[in-house]
Short mmCIF file of C-alpha atoms and ligand atoms in Angstrom, two decimals:
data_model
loop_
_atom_site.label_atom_id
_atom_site.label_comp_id
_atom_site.label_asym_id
_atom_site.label_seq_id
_atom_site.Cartn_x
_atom_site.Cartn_y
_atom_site.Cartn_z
CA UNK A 26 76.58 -24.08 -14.93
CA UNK A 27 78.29 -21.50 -12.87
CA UNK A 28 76.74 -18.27 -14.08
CA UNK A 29 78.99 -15.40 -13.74
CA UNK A 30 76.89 -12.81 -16.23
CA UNK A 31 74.52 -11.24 -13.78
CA UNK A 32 74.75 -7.66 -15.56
CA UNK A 33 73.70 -9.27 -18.85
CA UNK A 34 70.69 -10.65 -16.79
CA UNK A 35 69.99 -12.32 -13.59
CA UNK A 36 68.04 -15.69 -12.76
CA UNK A 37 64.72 -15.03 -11.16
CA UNK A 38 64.42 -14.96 -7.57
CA UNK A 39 62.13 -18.16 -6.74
CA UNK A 40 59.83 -15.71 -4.73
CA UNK A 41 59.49 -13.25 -7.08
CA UNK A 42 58.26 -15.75 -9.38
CA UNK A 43 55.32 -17.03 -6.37
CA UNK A 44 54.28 -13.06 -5.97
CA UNK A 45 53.70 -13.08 -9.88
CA UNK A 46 52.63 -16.48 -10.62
CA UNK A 47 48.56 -15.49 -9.50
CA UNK A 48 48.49 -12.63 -11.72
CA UNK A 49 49.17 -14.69 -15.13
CA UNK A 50 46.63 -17.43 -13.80
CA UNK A 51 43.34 -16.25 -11.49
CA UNK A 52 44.37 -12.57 -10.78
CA UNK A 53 43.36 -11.77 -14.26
CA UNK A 54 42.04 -7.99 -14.02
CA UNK A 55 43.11 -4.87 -15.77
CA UNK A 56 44.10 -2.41 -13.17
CA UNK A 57 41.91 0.28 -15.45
CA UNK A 58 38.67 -1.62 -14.45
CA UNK A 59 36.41 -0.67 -11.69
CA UNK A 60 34.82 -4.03 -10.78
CA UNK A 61 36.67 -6.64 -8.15
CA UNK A 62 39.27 -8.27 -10.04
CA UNK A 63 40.41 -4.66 -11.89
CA UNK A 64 40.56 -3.32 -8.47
CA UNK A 65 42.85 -6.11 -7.09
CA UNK A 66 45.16 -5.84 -9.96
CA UNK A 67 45.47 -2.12 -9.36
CA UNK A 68 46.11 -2.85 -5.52
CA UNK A 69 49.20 -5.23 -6.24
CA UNK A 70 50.13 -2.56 -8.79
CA UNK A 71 50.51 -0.07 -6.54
CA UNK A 72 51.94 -2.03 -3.66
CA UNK A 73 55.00 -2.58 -6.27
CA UNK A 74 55.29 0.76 -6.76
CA UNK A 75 55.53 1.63 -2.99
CA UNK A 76 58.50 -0.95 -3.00
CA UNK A 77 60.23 0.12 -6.61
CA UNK A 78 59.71 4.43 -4.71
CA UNK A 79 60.84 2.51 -1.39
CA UNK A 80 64.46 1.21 -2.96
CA UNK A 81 65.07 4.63 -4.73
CA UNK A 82 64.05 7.18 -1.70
CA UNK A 83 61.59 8.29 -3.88
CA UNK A 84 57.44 8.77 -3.70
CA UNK A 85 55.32 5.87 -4.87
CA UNK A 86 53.66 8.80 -7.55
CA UNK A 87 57.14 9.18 -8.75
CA UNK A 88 57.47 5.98 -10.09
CA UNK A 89 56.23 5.00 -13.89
CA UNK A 90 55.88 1.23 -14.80
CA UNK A 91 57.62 0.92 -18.22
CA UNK A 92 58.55 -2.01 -20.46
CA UNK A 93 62.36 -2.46 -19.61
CA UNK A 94 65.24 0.25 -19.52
CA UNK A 95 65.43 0.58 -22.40
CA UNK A 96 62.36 2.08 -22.65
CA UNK A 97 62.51 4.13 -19.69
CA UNK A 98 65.87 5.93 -21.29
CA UNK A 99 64.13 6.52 -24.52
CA UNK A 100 61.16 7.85 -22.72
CA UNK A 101 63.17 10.34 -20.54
CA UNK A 102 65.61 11.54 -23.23
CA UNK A 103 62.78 11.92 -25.64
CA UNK A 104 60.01 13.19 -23.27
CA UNK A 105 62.97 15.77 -22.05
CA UNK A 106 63.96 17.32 -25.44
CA UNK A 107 59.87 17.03 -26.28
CA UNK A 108 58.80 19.70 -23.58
CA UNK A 109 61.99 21.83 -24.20
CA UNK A 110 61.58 22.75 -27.81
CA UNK A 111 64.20 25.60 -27.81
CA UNK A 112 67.08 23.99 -26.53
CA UNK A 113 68.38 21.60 -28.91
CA UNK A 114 71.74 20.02 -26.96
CA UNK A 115 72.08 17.37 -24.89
CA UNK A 116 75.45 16.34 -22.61
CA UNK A 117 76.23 12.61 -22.26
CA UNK A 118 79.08 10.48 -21.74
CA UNK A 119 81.39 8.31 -23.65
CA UNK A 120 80.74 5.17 -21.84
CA UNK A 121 77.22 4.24 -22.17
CA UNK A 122 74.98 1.64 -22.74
CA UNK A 123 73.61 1.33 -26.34
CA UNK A 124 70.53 2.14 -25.16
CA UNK A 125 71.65 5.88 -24.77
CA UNK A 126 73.83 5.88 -27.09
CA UNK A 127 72.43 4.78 -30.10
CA UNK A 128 69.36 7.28 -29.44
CA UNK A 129 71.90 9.92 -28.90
CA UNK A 130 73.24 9.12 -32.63
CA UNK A 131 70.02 8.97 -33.74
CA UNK A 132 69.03 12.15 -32.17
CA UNK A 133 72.09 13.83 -33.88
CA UNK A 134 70.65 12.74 -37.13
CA UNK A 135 67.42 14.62 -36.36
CA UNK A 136 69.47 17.73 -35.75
CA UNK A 137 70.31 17.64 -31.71
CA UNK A 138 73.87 18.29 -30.64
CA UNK A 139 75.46 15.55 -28.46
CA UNK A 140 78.56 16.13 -26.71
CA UNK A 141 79.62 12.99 -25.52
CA UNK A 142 82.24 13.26 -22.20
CA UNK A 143 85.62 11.65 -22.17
CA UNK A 144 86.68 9.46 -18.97
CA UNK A 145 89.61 8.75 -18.14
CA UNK A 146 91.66 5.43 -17.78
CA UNK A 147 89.67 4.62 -14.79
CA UNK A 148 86.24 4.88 -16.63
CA UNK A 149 85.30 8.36 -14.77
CA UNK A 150 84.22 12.01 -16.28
CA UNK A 151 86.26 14.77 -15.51
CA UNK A 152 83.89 17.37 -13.84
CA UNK A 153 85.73 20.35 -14.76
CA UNK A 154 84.81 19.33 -18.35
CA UNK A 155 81.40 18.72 -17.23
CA UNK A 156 80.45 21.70 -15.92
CA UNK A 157 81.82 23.50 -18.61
CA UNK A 158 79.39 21.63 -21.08
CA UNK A 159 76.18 22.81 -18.79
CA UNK A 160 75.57 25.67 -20.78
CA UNK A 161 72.17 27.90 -21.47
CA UNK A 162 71.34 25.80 -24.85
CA UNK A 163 71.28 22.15 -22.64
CA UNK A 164 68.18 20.54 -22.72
CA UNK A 165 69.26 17.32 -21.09
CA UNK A 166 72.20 15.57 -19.65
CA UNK A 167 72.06 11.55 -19.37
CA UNK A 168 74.25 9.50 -18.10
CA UNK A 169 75.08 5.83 -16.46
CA UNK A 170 75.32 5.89 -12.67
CA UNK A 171 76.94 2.51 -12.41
CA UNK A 172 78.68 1.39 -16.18
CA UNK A 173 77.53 -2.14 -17.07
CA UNK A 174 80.85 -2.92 -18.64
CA UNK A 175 83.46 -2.33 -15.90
CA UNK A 176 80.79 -1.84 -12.93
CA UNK A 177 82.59 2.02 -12.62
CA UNK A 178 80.54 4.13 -10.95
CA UNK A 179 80.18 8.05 -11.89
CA UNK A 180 79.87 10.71 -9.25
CA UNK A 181 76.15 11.38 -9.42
CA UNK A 182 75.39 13.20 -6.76
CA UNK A 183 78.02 15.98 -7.61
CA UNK A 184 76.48 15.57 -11.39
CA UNK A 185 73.05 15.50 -10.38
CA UNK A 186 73.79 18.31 -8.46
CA UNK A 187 75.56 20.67 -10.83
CA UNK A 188 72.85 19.90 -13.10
CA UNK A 189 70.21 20.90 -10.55
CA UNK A 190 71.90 23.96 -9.84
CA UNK A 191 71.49 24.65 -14.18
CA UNK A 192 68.42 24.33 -13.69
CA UNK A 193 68.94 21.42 -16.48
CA UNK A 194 67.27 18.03 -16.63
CA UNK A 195 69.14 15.51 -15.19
CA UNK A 196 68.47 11.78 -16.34
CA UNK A 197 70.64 9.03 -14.94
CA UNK A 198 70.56 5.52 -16.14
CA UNK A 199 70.49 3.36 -13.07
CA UNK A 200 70.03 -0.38 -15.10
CA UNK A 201 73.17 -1.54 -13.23
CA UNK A 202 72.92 0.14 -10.00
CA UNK A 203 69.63 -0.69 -8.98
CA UNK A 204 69.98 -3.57 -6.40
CA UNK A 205 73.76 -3.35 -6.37
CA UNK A 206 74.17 -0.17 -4.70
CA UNK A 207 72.25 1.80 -2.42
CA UNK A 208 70.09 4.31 -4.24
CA UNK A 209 68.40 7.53 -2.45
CA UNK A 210 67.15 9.97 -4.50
CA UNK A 211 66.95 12.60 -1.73
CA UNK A 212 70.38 12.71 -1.73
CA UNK A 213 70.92 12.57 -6.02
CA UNK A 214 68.77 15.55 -7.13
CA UNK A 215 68.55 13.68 -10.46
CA UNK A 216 65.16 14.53 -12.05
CA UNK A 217 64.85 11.49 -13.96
CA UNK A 218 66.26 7.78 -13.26
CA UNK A 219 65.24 4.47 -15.43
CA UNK A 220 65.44 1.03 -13.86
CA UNK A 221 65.09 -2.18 -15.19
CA UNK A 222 63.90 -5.59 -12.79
CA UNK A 223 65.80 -8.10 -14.89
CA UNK A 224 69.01 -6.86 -13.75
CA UNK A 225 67.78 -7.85 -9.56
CA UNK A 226 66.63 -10.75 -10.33
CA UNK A 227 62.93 -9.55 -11.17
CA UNK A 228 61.76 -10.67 -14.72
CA UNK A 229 62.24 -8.86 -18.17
CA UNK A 230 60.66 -6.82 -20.10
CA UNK A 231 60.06 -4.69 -17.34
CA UNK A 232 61.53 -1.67 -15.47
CA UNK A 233 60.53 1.65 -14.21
CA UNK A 234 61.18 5.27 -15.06
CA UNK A 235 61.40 7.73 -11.64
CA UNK A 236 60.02 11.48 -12.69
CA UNK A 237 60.58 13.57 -9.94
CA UNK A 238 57.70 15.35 -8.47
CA UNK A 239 56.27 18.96 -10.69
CA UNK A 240 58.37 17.12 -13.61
CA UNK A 241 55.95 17.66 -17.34
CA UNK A 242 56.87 14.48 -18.93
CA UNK A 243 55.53 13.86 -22.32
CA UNK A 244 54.90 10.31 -22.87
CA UNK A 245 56.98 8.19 -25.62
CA UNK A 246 54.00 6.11 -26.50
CA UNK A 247 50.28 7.60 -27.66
CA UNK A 248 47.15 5.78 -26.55
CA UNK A 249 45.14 5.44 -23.13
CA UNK A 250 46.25 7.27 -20.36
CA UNK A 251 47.68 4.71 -18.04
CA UNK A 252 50.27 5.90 -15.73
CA UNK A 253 48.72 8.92 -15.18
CA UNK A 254 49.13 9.71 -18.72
CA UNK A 255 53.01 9.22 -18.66
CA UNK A 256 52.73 5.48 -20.33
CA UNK A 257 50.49 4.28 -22.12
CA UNK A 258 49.49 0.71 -23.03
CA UNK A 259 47.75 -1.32 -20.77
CA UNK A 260 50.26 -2.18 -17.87
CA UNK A 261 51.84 -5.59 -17.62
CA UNK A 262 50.66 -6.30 -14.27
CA UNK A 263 52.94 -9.49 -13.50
CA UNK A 264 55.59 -8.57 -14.11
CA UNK A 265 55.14 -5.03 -12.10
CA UNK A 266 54.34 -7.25 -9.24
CA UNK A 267 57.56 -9.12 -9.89
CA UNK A 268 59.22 -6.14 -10.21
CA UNK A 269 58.27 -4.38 -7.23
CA UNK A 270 59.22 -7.99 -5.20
CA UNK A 271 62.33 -7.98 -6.98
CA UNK A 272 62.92 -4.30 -5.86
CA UNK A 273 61.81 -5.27 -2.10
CA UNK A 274 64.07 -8.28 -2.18
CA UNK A 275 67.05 -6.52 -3.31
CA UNK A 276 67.10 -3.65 -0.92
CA UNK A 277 66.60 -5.99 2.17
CA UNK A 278 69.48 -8.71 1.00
CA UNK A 279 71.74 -5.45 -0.03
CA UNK A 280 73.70 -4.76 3.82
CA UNK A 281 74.79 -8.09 3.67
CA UNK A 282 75.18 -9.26 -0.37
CA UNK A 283 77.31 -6.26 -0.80
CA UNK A 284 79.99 -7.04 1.26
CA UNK A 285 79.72 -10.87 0.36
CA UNK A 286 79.36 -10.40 -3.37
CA UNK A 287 82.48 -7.54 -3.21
CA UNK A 288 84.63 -10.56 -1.53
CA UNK A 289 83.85 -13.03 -4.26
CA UNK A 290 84.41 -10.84 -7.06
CA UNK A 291 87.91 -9.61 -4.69
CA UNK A 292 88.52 -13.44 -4.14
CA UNK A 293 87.94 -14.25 -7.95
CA UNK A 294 90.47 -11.26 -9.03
CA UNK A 295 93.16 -11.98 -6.64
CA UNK A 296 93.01 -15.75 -8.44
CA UNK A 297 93.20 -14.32 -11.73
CA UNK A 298 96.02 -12.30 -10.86
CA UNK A 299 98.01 -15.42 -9.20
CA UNK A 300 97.59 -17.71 -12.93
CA UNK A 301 98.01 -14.29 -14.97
CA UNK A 302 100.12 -12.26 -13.90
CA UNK A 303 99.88 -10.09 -16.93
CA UNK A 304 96.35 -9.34 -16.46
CA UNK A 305 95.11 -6.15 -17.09
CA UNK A 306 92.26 -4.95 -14.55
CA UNK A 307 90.16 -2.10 -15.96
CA UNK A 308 87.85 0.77 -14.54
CA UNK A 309 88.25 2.47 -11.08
CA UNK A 310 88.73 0.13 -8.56
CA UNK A 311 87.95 2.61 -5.71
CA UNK A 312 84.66 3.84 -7.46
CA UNK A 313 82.95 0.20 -8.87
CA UNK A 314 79.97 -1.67 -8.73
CA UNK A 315 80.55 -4.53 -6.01
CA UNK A 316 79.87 -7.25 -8.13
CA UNK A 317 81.93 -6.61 -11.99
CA UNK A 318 85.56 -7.60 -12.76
CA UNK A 319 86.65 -6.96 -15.84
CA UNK A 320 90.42 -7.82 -16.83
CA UNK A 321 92.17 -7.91 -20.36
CA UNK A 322 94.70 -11.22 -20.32
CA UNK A 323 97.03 -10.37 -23.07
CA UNK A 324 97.95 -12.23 -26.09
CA UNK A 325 94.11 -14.18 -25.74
CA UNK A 326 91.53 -13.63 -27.97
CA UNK A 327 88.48 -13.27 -25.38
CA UNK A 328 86.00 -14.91 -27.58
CA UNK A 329 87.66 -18.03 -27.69
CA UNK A 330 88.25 -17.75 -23.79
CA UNK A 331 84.43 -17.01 -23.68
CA UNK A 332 83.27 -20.07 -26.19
CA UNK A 333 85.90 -22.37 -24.23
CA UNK A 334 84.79 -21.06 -20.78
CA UNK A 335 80.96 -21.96 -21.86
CA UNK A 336 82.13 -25.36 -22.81
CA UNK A 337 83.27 -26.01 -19.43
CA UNK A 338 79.79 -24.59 -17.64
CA UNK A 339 81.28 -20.68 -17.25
CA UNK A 340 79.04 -18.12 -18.32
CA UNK A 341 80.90 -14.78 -19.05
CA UNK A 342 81.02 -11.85 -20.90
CA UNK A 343 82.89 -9.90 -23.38
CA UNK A 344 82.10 -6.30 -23.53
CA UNK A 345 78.29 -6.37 -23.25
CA UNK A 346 75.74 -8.74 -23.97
CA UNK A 347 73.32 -6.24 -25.77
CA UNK A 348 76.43 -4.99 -28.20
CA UNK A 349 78.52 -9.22 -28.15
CA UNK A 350 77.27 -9.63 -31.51
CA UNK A 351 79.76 -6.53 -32.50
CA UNK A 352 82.70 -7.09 -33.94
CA UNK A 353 84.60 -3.83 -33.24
CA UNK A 354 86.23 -3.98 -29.54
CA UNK A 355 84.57 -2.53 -26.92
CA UNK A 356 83.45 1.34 -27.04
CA UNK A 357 83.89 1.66 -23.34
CA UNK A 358 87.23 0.07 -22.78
CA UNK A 359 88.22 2.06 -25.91
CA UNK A 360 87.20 5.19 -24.40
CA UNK A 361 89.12 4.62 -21.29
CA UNK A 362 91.99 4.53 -23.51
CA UNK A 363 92.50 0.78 -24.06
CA UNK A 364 93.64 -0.60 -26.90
CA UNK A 365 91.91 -2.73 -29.57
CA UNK A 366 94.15 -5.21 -28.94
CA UNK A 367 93.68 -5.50 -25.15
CA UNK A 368 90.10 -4.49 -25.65
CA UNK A 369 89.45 -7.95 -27.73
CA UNK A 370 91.50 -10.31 -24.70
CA UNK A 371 88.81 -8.41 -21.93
CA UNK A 372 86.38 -10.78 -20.30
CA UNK A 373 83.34 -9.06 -17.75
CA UNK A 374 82.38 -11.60 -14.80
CA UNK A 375 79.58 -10.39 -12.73
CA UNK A 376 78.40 -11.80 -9.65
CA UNK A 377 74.64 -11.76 -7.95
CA UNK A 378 73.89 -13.07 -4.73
CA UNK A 379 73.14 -16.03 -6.36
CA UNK A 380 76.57 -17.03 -6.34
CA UNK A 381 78.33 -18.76 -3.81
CA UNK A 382 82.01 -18.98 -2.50
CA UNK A 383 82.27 -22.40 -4.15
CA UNK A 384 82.21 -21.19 -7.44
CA UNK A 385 85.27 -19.03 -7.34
CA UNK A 386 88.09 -21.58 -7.31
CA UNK A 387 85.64 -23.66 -10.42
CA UNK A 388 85.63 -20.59 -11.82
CA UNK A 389 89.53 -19.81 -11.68
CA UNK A 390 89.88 -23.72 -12.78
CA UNK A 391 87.73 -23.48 -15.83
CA UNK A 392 89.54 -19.91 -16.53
CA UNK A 393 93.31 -21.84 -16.27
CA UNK A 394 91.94 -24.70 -18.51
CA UNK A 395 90.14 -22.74 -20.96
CA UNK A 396 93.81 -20.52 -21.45
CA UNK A 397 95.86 -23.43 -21.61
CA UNK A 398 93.59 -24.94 -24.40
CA UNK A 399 94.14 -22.07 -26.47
CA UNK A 400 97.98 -20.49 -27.60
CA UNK A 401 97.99 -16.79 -27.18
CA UNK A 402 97.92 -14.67 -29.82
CA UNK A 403 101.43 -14.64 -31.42
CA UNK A 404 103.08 -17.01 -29.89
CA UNK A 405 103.95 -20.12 -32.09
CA UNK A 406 103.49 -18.36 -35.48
N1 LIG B 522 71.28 0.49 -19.34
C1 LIG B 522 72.23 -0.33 -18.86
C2 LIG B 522 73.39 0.26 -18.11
C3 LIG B 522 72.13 -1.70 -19.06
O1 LIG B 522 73.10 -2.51 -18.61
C4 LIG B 522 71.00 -2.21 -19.74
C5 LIG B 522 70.88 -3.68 -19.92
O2 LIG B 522 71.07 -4.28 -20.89
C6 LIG B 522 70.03 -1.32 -20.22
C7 LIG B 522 70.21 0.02 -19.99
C8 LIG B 522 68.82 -1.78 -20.98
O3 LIG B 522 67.88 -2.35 -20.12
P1 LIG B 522 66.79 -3.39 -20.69
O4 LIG B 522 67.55 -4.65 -21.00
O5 LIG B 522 65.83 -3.58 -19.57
O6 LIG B 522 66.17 -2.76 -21.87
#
């Protein structure tokens, strides 16, 4: 299997798995205890969350242990508009993960006003338009750093920034940046960033949520006070350990994956290009994620591309994988101004630096083969 989905989800890194592996066998202790083995558990706990503060420039208190990213985004866009109860707006984008958005429409339900921000046809917000929509009533903006769709990244620091300057919270949803691009939160003056370890090859079901420092953060979740009252529910200590290995991992391999991972993904496009040369690249070229290509190749329906590519050992993507069970076309690629049409022949590869330079031509093979099995759409009838 060639695996070319890594922002659906990423294979475990074989030593992340060794740090966790004692703490779901011998290492058995609940870091809330104060005898030996709850005292260990709280050690390795911490130690992760030196290494998740370490990969975001932030402080190891900064850092809250939640169940995934999506948790972390409900728990900052919730815990945001909980400890503002005047202001009753919140500014996002057009482009994000269903995570955001669907709280976002649920939010409007309960009364909130969302005003979502266009992008244009490279995936990107105008910031004009932005800082026009920072006004006195804004309780919250939140939006993707790096999209998980077209791998376009959004200028954060000038958002974060602007935001700052509001003196409005600033959340940024960092699920597909973390471990793909550097991240230093000295420099972003967002106030809130979620993370998730499944997308660096950490395990699921397990991310963190950064609050910066004086931040009142009212937790999602009612019960003990575990994370210094920020999360509560007994903390899933493996996989924190995995996730803080995961974190060290990824910010150590980054100087030279990046480059390596950005010429796969270049080598894999320029092949694409030379069998199709109809095909349609979306999102900001000059402003992506290393890793994401994602390309419309007209006339093909990219479901049967995906179902044919699987049958030959290809794992891709079309759209996302959280939203692939949809049947309307992508809400991102619409919003950049692409067309059902093209939006429904649009495959996502993503690349990890699990991938090697073999794979691209098998890859580009598979691709050809998969196309030639099928007849684009409207020719022959
Ligand atoms: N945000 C983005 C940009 C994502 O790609 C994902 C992943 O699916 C999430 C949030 C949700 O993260 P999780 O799968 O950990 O809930």
């Amino acid at each position: 299997m060639i695996y070319l989905d890594n922002n659906a989800t990423t294979p475990v890194d074989p030593r992340v798995l060794e740090a966790m592996l004692p703490f779901l066998g011998e290492q058995a202790g609940n870091p809330s205890s104060p005898h030996a083995p709850g005292r260990a558990a709280r050690a390795a706990m911490e130690r992760a969350r030196e290494q998740v503060a370490a990969m975001l420039g932030a402080r190891a208190d900064e850092i809250v242990f939640t169940g995934g990213g999506t948790e972390s985004i409900n728990t900052a866009i919730r815990g945001a508009l909980a400890a503002q109860p005047g202001k009753r707006r919140i500014v996002t984008s057009s482009i994000e993960h269903s995570a955001t958005m669907n709280l976002c429409a649920q939010l409007e339900r309960e009364g909130f006003q969302v005003v979502r921000l266009p992008v244009d046809r490279g995936g990107r917000p105008d910031l004009e338009e932005y800082r026009n929509a920072l006004g006195d009533d804004v309780a919250l903006v939140t939006f993707i750093w790096a999209n998980n769709e077209t791998g376009v990244l959004f200028p954060v620091e000038e958002m974060a920034a602007l935001a700052d300057e509001r003196r409005i919270v600033c959340h940024i949803d960092a699920v597909q940046a973390a471990g793909k691009v550097p991240i230093d939160l000295g420099h972003v003056h967002a106030h809130m960033v979620s993370l998730s370890a499944h997308k660096f090859h950490g395990p699921k079901g397990v991310g963190a949520l950064f609050v910066r420092s004086g931040l009142g953060l009212p937790p999602l979740l009612r019960g003990g006070g575990q994370e210094s009252g920020r999360r509560a529910g007994t903390e899933n200590v493996p996989g924190i350990v995995g996730l803080g290995e995961a974190a060290e991992l990824a910010v150590a391999a980054l100087p030279a994956e990046m480059p390596r991972v950005a010429t796969l993904r270049d080598d894999f496009e320029a092949g694409v290009r030379e069998r199709f040369s109809d095909a349609r690249f979306h999102g900001d070229t000059a402003h992506r994620l290393p890793n994401t290509t994602n390309f419309a190749l007209p006339g093909f329906d990219a479901q049967s591309l995906l179902a044919g590519l699987d049958r030959l050992g290809v794992a891709c993507s079309v759209g996302s994988a959280c939203t692939s069970g949809e049947v309307d076309a992508s809400h991102v690629l619409r919003a950049m101004g692409v067309g059902d049409e093209e939006a429904r022949s649009s495959l996502r590869f993503s690349f990890s630096r699990m991938n090697s330079a073999r794979e691209v031509p098998a890859a580009l093979a598979a691709l050809e083969q998969a196309a030639s099995r099928l007849a684009p759409r409207g020719l022959g009838d």
